[in-house]
Tab-separated table of C-alpha atoms and ligand atoms in Angstrom:
chain	number	residue	atom	x	y	z
A	397	MET	CA	42.519	15.916	42.861
A	398	SER	CA	46.855	14.158	43.550
A	399	GLU	CA	49.308	16.041	42.504
A	400	PHE	CA	51.835	13.018	41.697
A	401	ASP	CA	51.478	10.442	39.133
A	402	LYS	CA	53.115	7.051	40.553
A	403	ILE	CA	52.563	6.282	44.479
A	404	THR	CA	55.907	3.802	45.161
A	405	LEU	CA	56.120	0.911	47.748
A	406	THR	CA	58.519	-0.767	49.063
A	407	ALA	CA	57.808	-4.682	49.595
A	408	GLY	CA	60.295	-5.773	50.868
A	409	ASP	CA	63.814	-5.867	49.631
A	410	LYS	CA	61.933	-4.971	46.607
A	411	SER	CA	60.654	-1.048	45.763
A	412	PHE	CA	57.613	-0.327	42.817
A	413	ALA	CA	55.434	1.978	41.723
A	414	LEU	CA	51.757	1.964	41.437
A	415	PRO	CA	50.224	4.725	38.703
A	416	VAL	CA	47.880	7.515	40.093
A	417	LEU	CA	45.047	7.396	37.902
A	418	HIS	CA	43.538	11.184	37.679
A	419	PRO	CA	39.819	12.303	37.569
A	420	THR	CA	37.460	15.358	36.021
A	421	LEU	CA	36.799	15.825	39.748
A	422	GLY	CA	37.714	14.189	43.550
A	423	GLN	CA	40.104	11.926	44.683
A	424	SER	CA	42.529	10.948	42.087
A	425	CYS	CA	42.818	6.512	42.190
A	426	VAL	CA	46.257	4.687	42.652
A	427	ASP	CA	46.023	1.335	39.833
A	428	ILE	CA	46.662	-1.378	41.507
A	429	ALA	CA	46.409	-3.980	39.088
A	430	SER	CA	50.348	-5.165	39.475
A	431	LEU	CA	50.130	-5.398	43.343
A	432	PRO	CA	50.016	-8.572	43.455
A	433	LYS	CA	52.275	-10.388	40.715
A	434	GLU	CA	54.487	-7.507	42.449
A	435	THR	CA	54.343	-8.417	45.866
A	436	GLY	CA	52.015	-11.734	45.494
A	437	CYS	CA	49.308	-9.423	47.872
A	438	PHE	CA	45.558	-8.399	47.035
A	439	THR	CA	44.195	-5.400	48.947
A	440	PHE	CA	42.154	-5.674	51.649
A	441	ASP	CA	39.120	-3.015	51.786
A	442	PRO	CA	35.208	-4.751	52.919
A	443	GLY	CA	32.940	-2.496	52.653
A	444	PHE	CA	35.085	-0.643	50.036
A	445	GLY	CA	34.912	2.802	51.354
A	446	ALA	CA	38.541	3.078	49.360
A	447	THR	CA	38.126	1.135	46.381
A	448	ALA	CA	36.691	2.969	43.290
A	449	SER	CA	35.292	-0.266	40.960
A	450	THR	CA	35.400	1.164	37.436
A	451	ARG	CA	35.011	4.606	35.657
A	452	SER	CA	31.849	6.397	35.427
A	453	ALA	CA	30.924	9.916	33.828
A	454	ILE	CA	27.445	9.419	34.961
A	455	THR	CA	27.066	11.323	38.584
A	456	TYR	CA	30.027	13.300	40.622
A	457	ILE	CA	29.687	12.981	44.655
A	458	ASP	CA	31.690	15.327	47.334
A	459	GLY	CA	30.600	13.803	50.247
A	460	ASP	CA	33.044	16.484	52.138
A	461	GLN	CA	31.666	19.649	50.422
A	462	GLY	CA	27.432	17.852	49.926
A	463	VAL	CA	27.980	18.233	46.111
A	464	LEU	CA	25.561	15.729	43.847
A	465	LEU	CA	26.264	16.519	39.658
A	466	TYR	CA	24.737	14.470	36.765
A	467	ARG	CA	26.653	14.395	34.246
A	468	GLY	CA	27.703	17.853	36.041
A	469	TYR	CA	24.367	19.909	36.222
A	470	PRO	CA	23.979	20.862	39.784
A	471	ILE	CA	21.309	18.392	41.566
A	472	GLU	CA	20.441	21.735	43.226
A	473	GLN	CA	19.861	23.420	39.509
A	474	LEU	CA	17.689	19.873	38.081
A	475	ALA	CA	15.425	20.052	41.295
A	476	GLU	CA	14.715	23.596	40.238
A	477	LYS	CA	14.617	23.369	36.349
A	478	SER	CA	14.662	20.392	34.660
A	479	SER	CA	11.457	16.707	34.960
A	480	PHE	CA	12.611	13.803	35.893
A	481	LEU	CA	12.093	12.445	32.851
A	482	GLU	CA	14.465	15.066	30.976
A	483	VAL	CA	16.833	13.906	34.170
A	484	ALA	CA	16.393	10.593	33.209
A	485	TYR	CA	16.894	11.697	29.544
A	486	LEU	CA	20.859	13.463	30.394
A	487	LEU	CA	21.601	10.221	33.254
A	488	LEU	CA	21.143	7.538	30.234
A	489	ASN	CA	22.256	9.570	27.176
A	490	GLY	CA	25.130	13.009	28.624
A	491	GLU	CA	23.474	15.787	27.632
A	492	LEU	CA	20.526	17.967	28.293
A	493	PRO	CA	18.168	17.234	25.172
A	494	GLY	CA	16.765	19.140	22.888
A	495	SER	CA	13.155	20.011	22.686
A	496	ALA	CA	13.235	17.390	19.605
A	497	ASP	CA	15.106	15.011	20.828
A	498	PHE	CA	12.795	14.929	24.652
A	499	ALA	CA	9.576	14.714	22.580
A	500	LYS	CA	11.235	11.676	20.747
A	501	PHE	CA	11.893	9.872	24.011
A	502	GLU	CA	8.621	10.884	26.110
A	503	HIS	CA	6.942	9.524	23.192
A	504	GLU	CA	8.764	5.944	23.010
A	505	VAL	CA	8.184	5.912	26.593
A	506	SER	CA	4.819	6.795	26.877
A	507	HIS	CA	4.463	3.869	24.745
A	508	HIS	CA	5.994	1.372	26.077
A	509	THR	CA	4.351	1.636	29.453
A	510	MET	CA	1.867	-1.059	29.078
A	511	MET	CA	3.137	-4.307	30.220
A	512	HIS	CA	1.763	-7.502	28.972
A	513	GLU	CA	-1.105	-9.061	29.946
A	514	SER	CA	0.503	-12.500	30.913
A	515	LEU	CA	2.253	-10.512	32.988
A	516	LYS	CA	-0.413	-10.195	35.340
A	517	HIS	CA	-1.047	-13.409	35.827
A	518	PHE	CA	1.893	-13.723	38.497
A	519	PHE	CA	1.150	-11.160	40.789
A	520	ARG	CA	-2.100	-14.198	41.379
A	521	GLY	CA	0.594	-16.185	43.134
A	522	PHE	CA	0.843	-13.645	45.832
A	523	HIS	CA	-0.814	-13.483	48.961
A	524	HIS	CA	-2.003	-10.438	49.431
A	525	ASP	CA	0.091	-8.654	52.180
A	526	ALA	CA	3.319	-9.997	49.916
A	527	HIS	CA	5.996	-6.921	50.073
A	528	PRO	CA	5.537	-5.250	47.351
A	529	MET	CA	9.789	-5.360	46.783
A	530	ALA	CA	9.050	-8.810	46.522
A	531	MET	CA	6.419	-8.524	43.956
A	532	LEU	CA	8.698	-5.478	42.150
A	533	ALA	CA	11.473	-7.415	42.369
A	534	ALA	CA	10.309	-10.177	40.691
A	535	SER	CA	8.455	-8.966	37.766
A	536	VAL	CA	11.011	-7.259	36.749
A	537	ALA	CA	13.130	-10.256	36.787
A	538	SER	CA	10.484	-12.096	34.609
A	539	LEU	CA	10.550	-9.618	31.481
A	540	SER	CA	13.574	-10.405	29.966
A	541	ALA	CA	10.948	-14.229	29.486
A	542	PHE	CA	9.107	-11.059	27.028
A	543	TYR	CA	11.662	-9.811	25.660
A	544	HIS	CA	14.143	-12.745	24.778
A	545	ASP	CA	14.064	-11.601	21.353
A	546	ASP	CA	16.160	-8.935	21.767
A	547	LEU	CA	17.945	-9.678	24.514
A	548	ASN	CA	21.516	-8.545	23.078
A	549	VAL	CA	23.612	-6.918	25.229
A	550	ASP	CA	25.889	-5.941	22.870
A	551	ASP	CA	23.871	-4.582	20.510
A	552	PRO	CA	23.338	-1.061	21.368
A	553	ALA	CA	19.560	-0.722	20.429
A	554	ASP	CA	18.214	-3.498	22.299
A	555	ARG	CA	20.469	-2.152	25.300
A	556	LYS	CA	18.555	1.304	24.062
A	557	MET	CA	15.197	-0.050	24.121
A	558	ALA	CA	15.593	-2.400	27.380
A	559	ALA	CA	16.253	1.137	29.236
A	560	ILE	CA	13.045	2.748	27.039
A	561	ARG	CA	10.862	-0.199	28.551
A	562	LEU	CA	12.247	-0.741	32.043
A	563	ILE	CA	11.862	3.582	32.879
A	564	ALA	CA	8.165	3.674	30.664
A	565	LYS	CA	7.036	-0.687	32.691
A	566	MET	CA	9.097	-0.023	35.993
A	567	PRO	CA	5.615	2.888	36.803
A	568	THR	CA	2.626	0.709	35.826
A	569	ILE	CA	4.356	-2.226	37.862
A	570	ALA	CA	4.754	-0.718	40.883
A	571	ALA	CA	1.616	0.540	41.296
A	572	ALA	CA	-0.109	-3.066	39.594
A	573	CYS	CA	2.083	-4.283	43.130
A	574	TYR	CA	0.194	-1.374	44.691
A	575	ARG	CA	-3.080	-2.526	43.444
A	576	TYR	CA	-2.920	-5.961	43.987
A	577	SER	CA	-1.878	-5.290	47.746
A	578	ILE	CA	-5.331	-3.678	47.661
A	579	GLY	CA	-7.773	-5.947	45.398
A	580	TRP	CA	-8.454	-3.482	43.290
A	581	PRO	CA	-8.216	-4.123	39.173
A	582	MET	CA	-4.754	-2.862	38.203
A	583	GLY	CA	-5.016	0.333	36.039
A	584	PHE	CA	-3.836	1.507	32.275
A	585	PRO	CA	-1.132	3.645	31.667
A	586	ARG	CA	-2.613	6.917	30.125
A	587	ASN	CA	-0.421	8.489	27.251
A	588	ASN	CA	-2.021	11.068	27.413
A	589	LEU	CA	-0.491	11.956	31.336
A	590	GLU	CA	3.400	13.276	32.323
A	591	TYR	CA	5.453	10.079	33.536
A	592	VAL	CA	4.629	11.061	37.126
A	593	GLU	CA	0.372	12.086	36.284
A	594	ARG	CA	0.725	8.256	34.733
A	595	PHE	CA	1.924	6.904	37.984
A	596	LEU	CA	-0.504	8.690	40.224
A	597	HIS	CA	-3.212	8.000	38.345
A	598	MET	CA	-2.268	4.155	37.557
A	599	MET	CA	-1.838	4.152	41.422
A	600	PHE	CA	-4.476	5.895	43.101
A	601	GLU	CA	-7.152	6.304	39.221
A	602	VAL	CA	-10.975	4.365	40.957
A	603	PRO	CA	-12.772	2.899	38.024
A	604	SER	CA	-16.672	4.293	39.569
A	605	GLU	CA	-14.886	7.608	38.847
A	606	PRO	CA	-12.218	10.538	36.821
A	607	LEU	CA	-9.318	10.699	40.043
A	608	GLN	CA	-8.595	14.902	40.234
A	609	MET	CA	-4.997	14.793	39.658
A	610	ASN	CA	-3.208	17.033	42.853
A	611	PRO	CA	-0.536	19.079	40.951
A	612	VAL	CA	1.362	19.467	44.141
A	613	ALA	CA	1.420	15.690	44.498
A	614	ALA	CA	2.529	15.253	40.714
A	615	LYS	CA	5.321	18.425	41.355
A	616	ALA	CA	6.811	16.891	44.988
A	617	LEU	CA	6.413	12.997	43.248
A	618	ASP	CA	7.974	14.319	40.130
A	619	LEU	CA	11.112	16.223	42.037
A	620	LEU	CA	11.347	12.938	44.616
A	621	PHE	CA	12.249	11.047	41.960
A	622	ILE	CA	15.501	13.113	40.104
A	623	LEU	CA	16.415	13.703	43.627
A	624	HIS	CA	16.412	9.600	43.958
A	625	ALA	CA	17.570	8.938	39.723
A	626	ASP	CA	21.391	7.987	40.677
A	627	HIS	CA	24.217	8.457	42.810
A	628	GLU	CA	27.991	6.904	41.681
A	629	GLN	CA	28.535	3.130	42.776
A	630	ASN	CA	25.982	2.976	45.499
A	631	ALA	CA	25.238	-0.253	47.067
A	632	SER	CA	22.657	-1.229	44.666
A	633	THR	CA	23.970	0.528	41.104
A	634	SER	CA	27.812	-1.743	42.579
A	635	THR	CA	25.177	-5.402	42.338
A	636	VAL	CA	23.791	-3.855	38.592
A	637	ARG	CA	26.993	-3.066	37.238
A	638	LEU	CA	28.240	-6.623	39.236
A	639	VAL	CA	25.385	-8.439	37.600
A	640	GLY	CA	25.909	-7.107	34.422
A	641	SER	CA	29.367	-7.992	34.144
A	642	THR	CA	28.885	-11.254	33.502
A	643	GLY	CA	26.591	-10.661	30.482
A	644	ALA	CA	23.648	-11.305	32.060
A	645	ASN	CA	20.550	-9.537	30.469
A	646	PRO	CA	19.198	-6.297	31.927
A	647	TYR	CA	15.783	-7.455	33.494
A	648	ALA	CA	17.607	-9.754	35.176
A	649	SER	CA	20.774	-6.763	35.947
A	650	ILE	CA	17.953	-4.231	37.142
A	651	ALA	CA	16.117	-7.096	39.547
A	652	ALA	CA	19.355	-7.514	41.206
A	653	GLY	CA	19.718	-3.861	41.770
A	654	ILE	CA	16.269	-3.838	42.706
A	655	THR	CA	17.285	-6.537	45.581
A	656	ALA	CA	20.153	-4.690	46.407
A	657	LEU	CA	17.982	-2.029	47.089
A	658	TRP	CA	15.553	-3.350	49.451
A	659	GLY	CA	17.635	-3.500	52.602
A	660	PRO	CA	17.239	-1.423	55.671
A	661	ALA	CA	20.856	0.041	55.629
A	662	HIS	CA	20.404	1.202	52.240
A	663	GLY	CA	17.015	1.940	50.141
A	664	GLY	CA	14.644	-0.056	52.609
A	665	ALA	CA	16.343	3.586	55.109
A	666	ASN	CA	13.262	4.931	54.437
A	667	GLU	CA	10.454	3.549	54.797
A	668	ALA	CA	12.205	2.305	57.546
A	669	VAL	CA	12.731	6.736	59.019
A	670	LEU	CA	8.996	6.358	59.617
A	671	LYS	CA	7.822	3.241	60.954
A	672	GLN	CA	10.656	4.388	63.887
A	673	LEU	CA	9.271	7.451	63.898
A	674	GLN	CA	5.824	6.769	64.261
A	675	GLU	CA	7.763	3.707	67.100
A	676	ILE	CA	9.222	7.475	68.798
A	677	GLY	CA	5.807	8.576	68.298
A	678	SER	CA	6.081	12.168	69.852
A	679	ALA	CA	9.216	15.085	70.539
A	680	ASP	CA	9.350	13.724	73.920
A	681	ASN	CA	10.501	10.799	73.297
A	682	VAL	CA	12.975	12.031	71.077
A	683	ALA	CA	16.167	12.223	73.567
A	684	SER	CA	15.763	8.530	74.672
A	685	ALA	CA	15.776	7.573	70.994
A	686	VAL	CA	19.641	9.585	70.441
A	687	LEU	CA	20.341	7.729	73.625
A	688	ARG	CA	19.966	4.567	71.847
A	689	ALA	CA	21.129	4.871	68.692
A	690	LYS	CA	24.531	6.140	71.194
A	691	ASP	CA	24.348	2.349	72.566
A	692	LYS	CA	27.010	0.006	71.320
A	693	ASN	CA	25.202	-2.667	72.734
A	694	ASP	CA	21.797	-1.644	71.317
A	695	PRO	CA	21.398	-2.103	67.535
A	696	PHE	CA	18.855	0.767	66.772
A	697	ARG	CA	20.376	3.030	64.924
A	698	LEU	CA	18.608	6.538	63.432
A	699	MET	CA	17.507	5.756	60.004
A	700	GLY	CA	18.074	8.188	56.822
A	701	PHE	CA	21.083	9.336	59.285
A	702	GLY	CA	24.784	8.572	58.306
A	703	HIS	CA	25.987	7.970	55.060
A	704	ARG	CA	28.783	6.289	53.594
A	705	VAL	CA	29.720	9.003	50.963
A	706	TYR	CA	28.376	11.889	52.258
A	707	LYS	CA	30.120	13.597	55.821
A	708	ASN	CA	28.569	16.502	55.838
A	709	PHE	CA	24.448	17.710	55.053
A	710	ASP	CA	23.407	15.303	51.979
A	711	PRO	CA	22.226	17.627	49.480
A	712	ARG	CA	18.486	16.455	48.517
A	713	ALA	CA	18.426	16.133	52.282
A	714	LYS	CA	18.350	19.732	52.271
A	715	ILE	CA	15.722	20.422	49.257
A	716	ILE	CA	13.521	16.873	50.678
A	717	ARG	CA	13.625	18.378	54.116
A	718	GLU	CA	12.243	22.596	52.966
A	719	MET	CA	9.760	20.567	50.478
A	720	CYS	CA	8.645	19.230	53.327
A	721	HIS	CA	7.154	21.922	54.929
A	722	LYS	CA	5.871	23.189	52.078
A	723	VAL	CA	4.174	20.473	49.904
A	724	LEU	CA	2.846	19.465	53.246
A	725	ALA	CA	0.878	22.867	53.934
A	726	GLU	CA	0.343	23.026	50.067
A	727	LEU	CA	-1.774	20.436	50.662
A	728	GLY	CA	-3.336	21.394	54.179
A	729	VAL	CA	-1.691	18.047	55.472
A	730	ASN	CA	-0.422	18.212	59.713
A	731	ASP	CA	2.080	15.519	60.914
A	732	PRO	CA	3.008	15.408	63.548
A	733	LEU	CA	6.213	13.590	62.762
A	734	LEU	CA	6.860	16.058	60.606
A	735	GLU	CA	7.494	17.548	64.193
A	736	VAL	CA	9.312	14.709	65.569
A	737	ALA	CA	11.710	14.592	62.693
A	738	MET	CA	12.916	18.151	63.168
A	739	ARG	CA	12.831	17.490	66.625
A	740	LEU	CA	15.493	14.580	66.454
A	741	GLU	CA	17.037	16.167	63.678
A	742	GLU	CA	17.973	19.034	65.899
A	743	ALA	CA	19.368	16.740	69.232
A	744	ALA	CA	21.322	14.740	67.169
A	745	LEU	CA	22.850	17.222	65.423
A	746	LYS	CA	23.987	18.925	68.675
A	747	ASP	CA	25.134	15.757	70.231
A	748	ASP	CA	28.650	14.952	69.834
A	749	TYR	CA	28.296	11.597	69.130
A	750	PHE	CA	26.562	12.074	65.756
A	751	VAL	CA	28.845	15.136	64.769
A	752	GLU	CA	32.474	13.484	66.076
A	753	ARG	CA	31.709	10.020	63.330
A	754	LYS	CA	30.055	13.604	60.559
A	755	LEU	CA	26.591	11.690	61.079
A	756	TYR	CA	23.587	13.682	59.633
A	757	PRO	CA	20.630	13.273	57.936
A	758	ASN	CA	20.271	11.462	54.256
A	759	VAL	CA	18.090	11.064	51.359
A	760	ASP	CA	15.950	8.782	52.897
A	761	PHE	CA	14.774	10.356	56.909
A	762	TYR	CA	12.726	13.056	54.818
A	763	SER	CA	11.581	11.835	51.639
A	764	GLY	CA	8.929	9.129	54.175
A	765	ILE	CA	6.707	11.630	55.516
A	766	ILE	CA	6.297	13.591	52.150
A	767	TYR	CA	5.353	10.042	50.842
A	768	LYS	CA	3.289	10.166	52.858
A	769	ALA	CA	1.365	12.931	53.017
A	770	LEU	CA	0.489	12.441	49.307
A	771	GLY	CA	-0.972	9.013	50.073
A	772	ILE	CA	1.233	6.630	49.358
A	773	PRO	CA	1.823	3.395	52.234
A	774	THR	CA	4.579	3.201	53.901
A	775	GLU	CA	5.569	-0.658	52.954
A	776	MET	CA	5.873	1.382	48.529
A	777	PHE	CA	8.056	4.538	49.753
A	778	THR	CA	10.738	1.409	48.822
A	779	VAL	CA	9.383	1.170	45.329
A	780	MET	CA	9.578	4.798	44.823
A	781	PHE	CA	12.860	4.639	45.556
A	782	ALA	CA	13.712	1.928	42.241
A	783	ILE	CA	11.003	3.664	40.038
A	784	ALA	CA	13.892	6.660	40.467
A	785	ARG	CA	17.094	5.173	40.305
A	786	THR	CA	15.477	2.581	37.558
A	787	ALA	CA	17.177	4.963	35.271
A	788	GLY	CA	20.937	6.054	36.768
A	789	TRP	CA	20.882	2.140	36.942
A	790	ILE	CA	20.521	1.628	33.221
A	791	ALA	CA	22.529	4.047	32.552
A	792	HIS	CA	25.058	2.482	34.501
A	793	TRP	CA	24.465	-0.980	32.821
A	794	ILE	CA	25.276	0.839	29.843
A	795	GLU	CA	28.019	2.758	30.340
A	796	GLN	CA	29.298	-0.851	31.191
A	797	HIS	CA	28.586	-2.279	28.471
A	798	GLU	CA	30.157	0.056	26.316
A	799	THR	CA	33.261	0.354	28.010
A	800	PRO	CA	35.770	-1.160	25.236
A	801	GLY	CA	37.725	-4.444	27.234
A	802	ALA	CA	35.098	-4.772	30.581
A	803	ARG	CA	35.744	-7.848	32.093
A	804	ILE	CA	33.352	-9.508	34.631
A	805	GLY	CA	33.997	-8.665	37.905
A	806	ARG	CA	35.863	-10.947	40.760
A	807	PRO	CA	36.866	-9.415	43.694
A	808	ARG	CA	39.241	-11.795	46.060
A	809	GLN	CA	39.509	-12.429	49.887
A	810	LEU	CA	41.159	-12.766	53.041
A	811	TYR	CA	41.480	-16.662	53.401
A	812	THR	CA	40.488	-17.320	57.199
A	813	GLY	CA	39.375	-21.671	57.396
A	814	HIS	CA	41.310	-23.925	57.739
A	815	ASP	CA	44.764	-24.794	56.558
A	816	VAL	CA	45.401	-27.915	54.133
A	817	ARG	CA	43.423	-31.478	55.779
A	818	ASP	CA	42.787	-34.790	55.060
A	819	TYR	CA	39.244	-36.805	54.909
A	820	VAL	CA	38.027	-39.109	58.345
A	821	GLY	CA	35.553	-41.198	58.517
A	822	ILE	CA	32.323	-41.093	59.948
A	823	ASP	CA	33.005	-43.833	62.080
A	824	GLN	CA	36.771	-42.306	63.704
A	825	ARG	CA	35.018	-38.970	64.679
B	1724	SDX	C1	21.535	5.208	51.087
B	1724	SDX	O1	25.630	4.741	49.132
B	1724	SDX	C2	25.054	5.896	48.617
B	1724	SDX	O2	24.975	6.849	47.983
B	1724	SDX	C3	23.254	5.086	49.638
B	1724	SDX	C4	22.436	6.733	48.787
B	1724	SDX	C5	21.637	6.393	47.805
B	1724	SDX	O3	21.756	7.262	46.606
B	1724	SDX	O4	21.831	5.198	46.734
B	1724	SDX	O5	22.814	6.916	49.854
B	1724	SDX	C6	21.053	6.255	49.582
B	1724	SDX	O6	21.969	3.969	51.214
B	1724	SDX	C7	21.416	6.508	52.470
B	1724	SDX	C8	21.085	5.305	53.824
B	1724	SDX	C9	19.665	4.898	53.892
B	1724	SDX	N1	21.066	3.896	55.190
B	1724	SDX	C10	20.257	4.946	56.454
B	1724	SDX	O7	19.919	5.754	56.279
B	1724	SDX	C11	19.964	3.019	57.390
B	1724	SDX	C12	21.146	4.094	59.115
B	1724	SDX	N2	22.504	4.596	58.402
B	1724	SDX	C13	23.896	3.551	58.719
B	1724	SDX	O8	23.478	2.284	58.771
B	1724	SDX	C14	24.543	3.898	58.208
B	1724	SDX	O9	24.829	5.378	58.469
B	1724	SDX	C15	25.391	4.168	56.457
B	1724	SDX	C16	24.536	2.272	56.311
B	1724	SDX	C17	23.850	5.007	56.330
B	1724	SDX	C18	26.224	4.816	56.479
B	1724	SDX	O10	27.235	2.870	56.942
B	1724	SDX	P1	28.721	2.652	57.195
B	1724	SDX	O11	28.896	4.242	56.195
B	1724	SDX	O12	29.675	1.428	57.331
B	1724	SDX	O13	29.085	3.654	58.526
B	1724	SDX	P2	29.668	2.952	59.504
B	1724	SDX	O14	28.286	1.892	59.816
B	1724	SDX	O15	30.753	2.889	59.495
B	1724	SDX	O16	29.672	3.828	60.545
B	1724	SDX	C19	30.924	4.666	60.767
B	1724	SDX	C20	29.793	4.740	62.984
B	1724	SDX	C21	30.188	3.609	63.375
B	1724	SDX	O17	29.737	4.206	64.843
B	1724	SDX	P3	31.896	3.736	65.776
B	1724	SDX	O18	31.558	2.593	64.703
B	1724	SDX	O19	32.934	4.580	64.933
B	1724	SDX	O20	31.756	3.719	67.245
B	1724	SDX	O21	29.124	6.045	62.659
B	1724	SDX	C22	27.546	5.386	63.812
B	1724	SDX	C23	28.506	3.641	63.883
B	1724	SDX	O22	28.120	3.014	64.557
B	1724	SDX	N3	26.451	5.397	62.758
B	1724	SDX	C24	25.212	5.798	63.606
B	1724	SDX	C25	24.611	5.677	62.794
B	1724	SDX	N4	24.996	5.386	60.841
B	1724	SDX	C26	26.630	5.372	61.878
B	1724	SDX	N5	25.200	6.137	64.606
B	1724	SDX	C27	23.548	5.639	65.086
B	1724	SDX	N6	22.691	5.487	64.306
B	1724	SDX	C28	23.159	6.011	62.158
B	1724	SDX	N7	22.464	5.730	61.200
């Protein structure tokens, strides 16, 4: 946090002061709202690497120290002691629930897990090999068509109901995407199961026989959901906020977040990592992969490496890496890709190119190996990310709507096009 309360800028023969806003933790921010009036200039920050877009009390990240807090609680403690549904409550409400509040929340969520039967017909419009993220985004966007009576974004009760519905239905819709892709009937959520077990049951139950639930798998997935639940103003959360700032309904806003997450530079990286590890194939090919990743003429990047904010280890990656060994051992899975991943990490972390640029494994580097061990197909990896991140997205969407005086997001630009010019008829061109 900076000690000073203002910065003074000089523009030509004019000097003026800009106020500095101080946080609870982390970097202070220069309030530049008066800059255009004082100087006629905008700020220029493509990629928003130096720009705070909002105040928020939900998640804090210290990229240099590798710190991640949800509502002040360190991710390591939540990973060890909490559950995804309890973390979802924390992100939404700002405090850990007492047992009565949690029981009420769990009851609300478990009684909103079914999707409208008409929604199932939407899937039939997709080819069986449609990417599940396409089906998920379309299905979530269409939810507003079923709840048009309580879509008042200015009504706290409607906002809370939307949060419950989205957290409850995302696993049901996600499982339906998978079941449609393999030609199996879509299951119904079992309210007697915990959140993650209910999801695994919808994913893998075979109508003709009871599913033997593996507690190791359920615990591992619950932990992955905790780690993916929120992450400050990342690309998809910023998308949700920008769409939400227009007054769009929560389902449209979250669907926009899903499409933003899909990109391989963001949540799509977990799917890309597994495909890359399969392409590398063995530890013998790691050196050539690292060389390609360093070659500016080669678009090849080490997927699952690097981060805009973390210039130290992503604390989630550390937890997931340890989990990988434990879960695969407990499941009796011996996946050679884990060896490739470890050799790749080892080679990169010793290489000046990665060390100088502070490129470390991020949340996506090891998660796919665990998903694979749980029997989740590669195309569903980013869907897993979306299920978890729905808690963070809707918490930010609600926070934004609870902020008095919130305005529509509307960035400006540095115009580099033509100067004004007159139209010329086609016969003169
Ligand atoms: C997520 O923002 C969040 O919080 C996201 C997330 C969340 O929880 O919401 O944490 C989830 O999206 C994690 C990131 C997943 N994406 C990947 O793993 C894709 C691979 N990583 C890169 O594409 C990249 O590191 C980004 C997109 C993650 C970050 O991009 P930046 O901050 O714009 O960094 P950059 O592209 O400016 O890179 C800086 C330098 C460049 O080299 P130089 O121009 O300095 O010579 O590092 C190089 C880059 O070429 N670089 C890489 C690299 N990542 C960056 N080189 C090789 N392999 C990589 N993975």
